[in-house]
Amino acid sequence: MIWCYMMLAVLSSCHMVGKNGETLDTSMVHNHILLAPADSAGYVTCITTGDITPQQLLAYADSLKGIPYNTASTNPEYGLDCSGFVACVFNHFHIAVPRSSVDYTFMHRQIPLKDAKPGDLILFTGTDSTERVVGHMGIVTSVSGKVKFIHSTSGKNKGVVETPMDGYYLSRYLKTISVFPQNGK
């Protein structure tokens, strides 16, 4: 299995701790993205969450509310796009994920929306719902009554917000992915 790391260089400095507790030298790097490994067909099909709980993940995701939308960004200092938001949240806990929303297409553990639990991923089409290709995503936050999810939207709210599943998003809904093994219990 090959792990891929992508770094984008800018004039800034930050410190990150690696998976084994080592300090990563990220001077002159603004963004360090831990990407999930692809299978032999080139698709990412699973996410390994380790000991992290959905509650921990959602607490961090919630702390990012209000960050503006920025196309192709995974850095909260500059804003986040939808998959950049998901990558930022999971990578905060050293959990490798795909970088692009479309790369979640072949993810295993698809579940019906009615079985969604907090921490699960929810996938939608892009703004053109006639093209049934993943183009937007978020993280399920609540399933009491109506499903709610947190995401970074380029729509009227422009940034990281929590949104109830309504007619607009139901028309764009493609699938829900169970990411945390404890959500299956």
PDB file of C-alpha atoms in Angstrom:
ATOM      1  CA  MET A   1       0.000   0.000   0.000  1.00  0.00           C
ATOM      2  CA  ILE A   2       1.384   3.420  -0.956  1.00  0.00           C
ATOM      3  CA  TRP A   3       0.567   6.560   1.046  1.00  0.00           C
ATOM      4  CA  CYS A   4       0.587   9.825  -0.848  1.00  0.00           C
ATOM      5  CA  TYR A   5       1.244  13.249   0.593  1.00  0.00           C
ATOM      6  CA  MET A   6       0.654  16.482  -1.267  1.00  0.00           C
ATOM      7  CA  MET A   7       2.230  19.724  -0.137  1.00  0.00           C
ATOM      8  CA  LEU A   8       1.589  23.201  -1.476  1.00  0.00           C
ATOM      9  CA  ALA A   9       4.340  25.687  -0.769  1.00  0.00           C
ATOM     10  CA  VAL A  10       3.736  29.276   0.329  1.00  0.00           C
ATOM     11  CA  LEU A  11       5.631  31.687   2.525  1.00  0.00           C
ATOM     12  CA  SER A  12       4.418  30.559   5.934  1.00  0.00           C
ATOM     13  CA  SER A  13       5.330  28.085   8.611  1.00  0.00           C
ATOM     14  CA  CYS A  14       3.380  25.582  10.680  1.00  0.00           C
ATOM     15  CA  HIS A  15       4.055  22.495  12.746  1.00  0.00           C
ATOM     16  CA  MET A  16       2.282  19.174  12.405  1.00  0.00           C
ATOM     17  CA  VAL A  17       2.660  15.919  14.240  1.00  0.00           C
ATOM     18  CA  GLY A  18       2.884  12.774  12.110  1.00  0.00           C
ATOM     19  CA  LYS A  19       0.915   9.566  12.522  1.00  0.00           C
ATOM     20  CA  ASN A  20       3.619   8.086  14.793  1.00  0.00           C
ATOM     21  CA  GLY A  21       4.065  11.228  16.915  1.00  0.00           C
ATOM     22  CA  GLU A  22       7.059  12.556  14.992  1.00  0.00           C
ATOM     23  CA  THR A  23       7.302  16.259  14.186  1.00  0.00           C
ATOM     24  CA  LEU A  24       6.839  16.890  10.498  1.00  0.00           C
ATOM     25  CA  ASP A  25       9.018  19.573   8.963  1.00  0.00           C
ATOM     26  CA  THR A  26       6.459  21.746   7.243  1.00  0.00           C
ATOM     27  CA  SER A  27       8.334  25.043   7.120  1.00  0.00           C
ATOM     28  CA  MET A  28       7.395  26.937   3.981  1.00  0.00           C
ATOM     29  CA  VAL A  29       4.260  24.816   3.662  1.00  0.00           C
ATOM     30  CA  HIS A  30       0.739  26.131   4.223  1.00  0.00           C
ATOM     31  CA  ASN A  31      -1.075  22.912   3.583  1.00  0.00           C
ATOM     32  CA  HIS A  32      -0.284  19.275   4.252  1.00  0.00           C
ATOM     33  CA  ILE A  33      -2.934  16.908   2.951  1.00  0.00           C
ATOM     34  CA  LEU A  34      -2.963  13.271   3.973  1.00  0.00           C
ATOM     35  CA  LEU A  35      -4.525  11.416   1.047  1.00  0.00           C
ATOM     36  CA  ALA A  36      -6.174   8.010   1.333  1.00  0.00           C
ATOM     37  CA  PRO A  37      -4.560   5.142  -0.585  1.00  0.00           C
ATOM     38  CA  ALA A  38      -6.178   3.863  -3.768  1.00  0.00           C
ATOM     39  CA  ASP A  39      -6.940   0.199  -4.408  1.00  0.00           C
ATOM     40  CA  SER A  40      -5.476  -1.775  -7.336  1.00  0.00           C
ATOM     41  CA  ALA A  41      -8.088  -0.262  -9.673  1.00  0.00           C
ATOM     42  CA  GLY A  42      -7.080   3.255  -8.642  1.00  0.00           C
ATOM     43  CA  TYR A  43     -10.141   3.992  -6.476  1.00  0.00           C
ATOM     44  CA  VAL A  44     -10.261   5.001  -2.830  1.00  0.00           C
ATOM     45  CA  THR A  45     -12.741   2.612  -1.229  1.00  0.00           C
ATOM     46  CA  CYS A  46     -12.327   3.029   2.534  1.00  0.00           C
ATOM     47  CA  ILE A  47     -11.355   5.432   5.287  1.00  0.00           C
ATOM     48  CA  THR A  48      -9.690   4.213   8.481  1.00  0.00           C
ATOM     49  CA  THR A  49     -10.761   6.290  11.480  1.00  0.00           C
ATOM     50  CA  GLY A  50      -8.862   4.436  14.208  1.00  0.00           C
ATOM     51  CA  ASP A  51      -9.865   5.471  17.726  1.00  0.00           C
ATOM     52  CA  ILE A  52     -11.393   8.793  16.694  1.00  0.00           C
ATOM     53  CA  THR A  53     -15.114   9.079  17.490  1.00  0.00           C
ATOM     54  CA  PRO A  54     -17.793  10.816  15.435  1.00  0.00           C
ATOM     55  CA  GLN A  55     -18.278  13.218  18.372  1.00  0.00           C
ATOM     56  CA  GLN A  56     -14.622  14.305  18.279  1.00  0.00           C
ATOM     57  CA  LEU A  57     -14.773  14.780  14.518  1.00  0.00           C
ATOM     58  CA  LEU A  58     -18.002  16.797  14.697  1.00  0.00           C
ATOM     59  CA  ALA A  59     -16.725  18.997  17.527  1.00  0.00           C
ATOM     60  CA  TYR A  60     -13.789  20.027  15.345  1.00  0.00           C
ATOM     61  CA  ALA A  61     -16.021  20.426  12.261  1.00  0.00           C
ATOM     62  CA  ASP A  62     -18.332  22.664  14.299  1.00  0.00           C
ATOM     63  CA  SER A  63     -15.377  24.876  15.257  1.00  0.00           C
ATOM     64  CA  LEU A  64     -14.930  25.695  11.557  1.00  0.00           C
ATOM     65  CA  LYS A  65     -18.437  27.170  11.113  1.00  0.00           C
ATOM     66  CA  GLY A  66     -18.273  30.601   9.526  1.00  0.00           C
ATOM     67  CA  ILE A  67     -15.072  29.971   7.557  1.00  0.00           C
ATOM     68  CA  PRO A  68     -15.694  31.359   4.056  1.00  0.00           C
ATOM     69  CA  TYR A  69     -15.951  29.260   0.905  1.00  0.00           C
ATOM     70  CA  ASN A  70     -12.846  29.201  -1.287  1.00  0.00           C
ATOM     71  CA  THR A  71     -12.599  27.012  -4.386  1.00  0.00           C
ATOM     72  CA  ALA A  72      -9.905  24.293  -4.271  1.00  0.00           C
ATOM     73  CA  SER A  73      -8.764  25.178  -0.745  1.00  0.00           C
ATOM     74  CA  THR A  74      -8.122  22.886   2.220  1.00  0.00           C
ATOM     75  CA  ASN A  75      -6.659  25.654   4.368  1.00  0.00           C
ATOM     76  CA  PRO A  76      -9.121  27.263   6.805  1.00  0.00           C
ATOM     77  CA  GLU A  77      -6.973  30.421   6.885  1.00  0.00           C
ATOM     78  CA  TYR A  78      -7.963  31.059   3.263  1.00  0.00           C
ATOM     79  CA  GLY A  79     -11.414  29.395   3.194  1.00  0.00           C
ATOM     80  CA  LEU A  80     -12.535  25.885   2.273  1.00  0.00           C
ATOM     81  CA  ASP A  81     -14.395  24.188  -0.548  1.00  0.00           C
ATOM     82  CA  CYS A  82     -16.678  21.229   0.288  1.00  0.00           C
ATOM     83  CA  SER A  83     -14.138  18.429  -0.085  1.00  0.00           C
ATOM     84  CA  GLY A  84     -11.419  20.679   1.325  1.00  0.00           C
ATOM     85  CA  PHE A  85     -13.563  21.095   4.438  1.00  0.00           C
ATOM     86  CA  VAL A  86     -13.967  17.308   4.774  1.00  0.00           C
ATOM     87  CA  ALA A  87     -10.225  16.781   4.181  1.00  0.00           C
ATOM     88  CA  CYS A  88      -9.359  19.489   6.733  1.00  0.00           C
ATOM     89  CA  VAL A  89     -11.617  17.927   9.390  1.00  0.00           C
ATOM     90  CA  PHE A  90     -10.441  14.332   8.894  1.00  0.00           C
ATOM     91  CA  ASN A  91      -6.781  15.285   8.420  1.00  0.00           C
ATOM     92  CA  HIS A  92      -6.903  17.188  11.726  1.00  0.00           C
ATOM     93  CA  PHE A  93      -7.109  13.709  13.299  1.00  0.00           C
ATOM     94  CA  HIS A  94      -4.520  12.231  10.883  1.00  0.00           C
ATOM     95  CA  ILE A  95      -7.239  10.367   8.983  1.00  0.00           C
ATOM     96  CA  ALA A  96      -6.427  10.012   5.274  1.00  0.00           C
ATOM     97  CA  VAL A  97      -9.269  10.840   2.875  1.00  0.00           C
ATOM     98  CA  PRO A  98      -9.660  11.606  -0.830  1.00  0.00           C
ATOM     99  CA  ARG A  99      -9.155  15.254  -1.761  1.00  0.00           C
ATOM    100  CA  SER A 100     -11.959  15.629  -4.309  1.00  0.00           C
ATOM    101  CA  SER A 101     -15.673  14.936  -3.758  1.00  0.00           C
ATOM    102  CA  VAL A 102     -15.868  12.796  -6.906  1.00  0.00           C
ATOM    103  CA  ASP A 103     -13.171  10.517  -5.446  1.00  0.00           C
ATOM    104  CA  TYR A 104     -15.711   9.348  -2.835  1.00  0.00           C
ATOM    105  CA  THR A 105     -17.831   7.765  -5.591  1.00  0.00           C
ATOM    106  CA  PHE A 106     -16.591   4.198  -5.088  1.00  0.00           C
ATOM    107  CA  MET A 107     -16.324   4.331  -1.303  1.00  0.00           C
ATOM    108  CA  HIS A 108     -17.498   1.150   0.450  1.00  0.00           C
ATOM    109  CA  ARG A 109     -20.088   1.037   3.252  1.00  0.00           C
ATOM    110  CA  GLN A 110     -22.858   2.880   1.438  1.00  0.00           C
ATOM    111  CA  ILE A 111     -25.998   3.054   3.589  1.00  0.00           C
ATOM    112  CA  PRO A 112     -29.551   4.351   3.071  1.00  0.00           C
ATOM    113  CA  LEU A 113     -30.123   7.968   4.141  1.00  0.00           C
ATOM    114  CA  LYS A 114     -32.658   6.749   6.735  1.00  0.00           C
ATOM    115  CA  ASP A 115     -29.800   4.843   8.463  1.00  0.00           C
ATOM    116  CA  ALA A 116     -27.415   7.825   8.554  1.00  0.00           C
ATOM    117  CA  LYS A 117     -25.646   8.618  11.823  1.00  0.00           C
ATOM    118  CA  PRO A 118     -23.574  11.606  12.943  1.00  0.00           C
ATOM    119  CA  GLY A 119     -20.116  11.469  11.359  1.00  0.00           C
ATOM    120  CA  ASP A 120     -21.283   9.714   8.177  1.00  0.00           C
ATOM    121  CA  LEU A 121     -20.494  11.357   4.855  1.00  0.00           C
ATOM    122  CA  ILE A 122     -23.255  12.550   2.572  1.00  0.00           C
ATOM    123  CA  LEU A 123     -22.708  12.990  -1.175  1.00  0.00           C
ATOM    124  CA  PHE A 124     -24.607  15.156  -3.635  1.00  0.00           C
ATOM    125  CA  THR A 125     -24.456  16.120  -7.278  1.00  0.00           C
ATOM    126  CA  GLY A 126     -22.907  19.432  -8.197  1.00  0.00           C
ATOM    127  CA  THR A 127     -25.283  22.358  -8.684  1.00  0.00           C
ATOM    128  CA  ASP A 128     -26.615  20.767 -11.897  1.00  0.00           C
ATOM    129  CA  SER A 129     -28.677  17.931 -10.414  1.00  0.00           C
ATOM    130  CA  THR A 130     -29.304  16.441 -13.885  1.00  0.00           C
ATOM    131  CA  GLU A 131     -25.643  15.356 -13.944  1.00  0.00           C
ATOM    132  CA  ARG A 132     -25.715  12.468 -11.446  1.00  0.00           C
ATOM    133  CA  VAL A 133     -22.023  12.728 -10.579  1.00  0.00           C
ATOM    134  CA  VAL A 134     -20.672  13.551  -7.117  1.00  0.00           C
ATOM    135  CA  GLY A 135     -19.895  17.244  -6.956  1.00  0.00           C
ATOM    136  CA  HIS A 136     -20.659  18.229  -3.364  1.00  0.00           C
ATOM    137  CA  MET A 137     -20.396  16.644   0.074  1.00  0.00           C
ATOM    138  CA  GLY A 138     -20.745  17.147   3.798  1.00  0.00           C
ATOM    139  CA  ILE A 139     -20.694  15.382   7.166  1.00  0.00           C
ATOM    140  CA  VAL A 140     -23.915  14.278   8.859  1.00  0.00           C
ATOM    141  CA  THR A 141     -24.345  16.115  12.181  1.00  0.00           C
ATOM    142  CA  SER A 142     -27.811  15.134  13.333  1.00  0.00           C
ATOM    143  CA  VAL A 143     -30.493  12.603  12.463  1.00  0.00           C
ATOM    144  CA  SER A 144     -33.098  13.585  15.075  1.00  0.00           C
ATOM    145  CA  GLY A 145     -36.151  14.492  13.042  1.00  0.00           C
ATOM    146  CA  LYS A 146     -34.600  15.819   9.844  1.00  0.00           C
ATOM    147  CA  VAL A 147     -31.061  14.892   8.774  1.00  0.00           C
ATOM    148  CA  LYS A 148     -28.647  17.827   9.116  1.00  0.00           C
ATOM    149  CA  PHE A 149     -25.141  18.066   7.729  1.00  0.00           C
ATOM    150  CA  ILE A 150     -22.178  20.433   7.943  1.00  0.00           C
ATOM    151  CA  HIS A 151     -20.462  21.477   4.726  1.00  0.00           C
ATOM    152  CA  SER A 152     -18.776  24.340   2.942  1.00  0.00           C
ATOM    153  CA  THR A 153     -21.187  25.772   0.422  1.00  0.00           C
ATOM    154  CA  SER A 154     -20.652  28.121  -2.476  1.00  0.00           C
ATOM    155  CA  GLY A 155     -24.378  28.943  -2.354  1.00  0.00           C
ATOM    156  CA  LYS A 156     -26.100  31.831  -0.615  1.00  0.00           C
ATOM    157  CA  ASN A 157     -24.471  31.073   2.759  1.00  0.00           C
ATOM    158  CA  LYS A 158     -20.953  30.967   1.211  1.00  0.00           C
ATOM    159  CA  GLY A 159     -18.911  29.000   3.720  1.00  0.00           C
ATOM    160  CA  VAL A 160     -19.023  26.353   6.438  1.00  0.00           C
ATOM    161  CA  VAL A 161     -22.584  25.985   7.712  1.00  0.00           C
ATOM    162  CA  GLU A 162     -24.933  23.345   9.074  1.00  0.00           C
ATOM    163  CA  THR A 163     -27.892  22.686   6.773  1.00  0.00           C
ATOM    164  CA  PRO A 164     -31.069  20.614   7.156  1.00  0.00           C
ATOM    165  CA  MET A 165     -31.760  18.095   4.400  1.00  0.00           C
ATOM    166  CA  ASP A 166     -34.458  19.877   2.407  1.00  0.00           C
ATOM    167  CA  GLY A 167     -36.040  19.501  -1.014  1.00  0.00           C
ATOM    168  CA  TYR A 168     -33.114  21.220  -2.752  1.00  0.00           C
ATOM    169  CA  TYR A 169     -30.521  18.864  -1.262  1.00  0.00           C
ATOM    170  CA  LEU A 170     -32.798  15.825  -1.545  1.00  0.00           C
ATOM    171  CA  SER A 171     -32.996  16.485  -5.309  1.00  0.00           C
ATOM    172  CA  ARG A 172     -29.188  16.424  -5.428  1.00  0.00           C
ATOM    173  CA  TYR A 173     -28.684  13.550  -2.958  1.00  0.00           C
ATOM    174  CA  LEU A 174     -26.616  10.592  -4.251  1.00  0.00           C
ATOM    175  CA  LYS A 175     -25.524   8.500  -1.268  1.00  0.00           C
ATOM    176  CA  THR A 176     -24.501   8.268   2.362  1.00  0.00           C
ATOM    177  CA  ILE A 177     -21.284   6.559   3.422  1.00  0.00           C
ATOM    178  CA  SER A 178     -20.741   5.086   6.877  1.00  0.00           C
ATOM    179  CA  VAL A 179     -17.186   5.965   7.877  1.00  0.00           C
ATOM    180  CA  PHE A 180     -17.032   5.036  11.567  1.00  0.00           C
ATOM    181  CA  PRO A 181     -17.231   1.329  12.448  1.00  0.00           C
ATOM    182  CA  GLN A 182     -18.991   2.191  15.722  1.00  0.00           C
ATOM    183  CA  ASN A 183     -21.833   3.755  13.670  1.00  0.00           C
ATOM    184  CA  GLY A 184     -22.683   0.270  12.380  1.00  0.00           C
ATOM    185  CA  LYS A 185     -23.413  -1.013  15.885  1.00  0.00           C
TER     186      LYS A 185
END
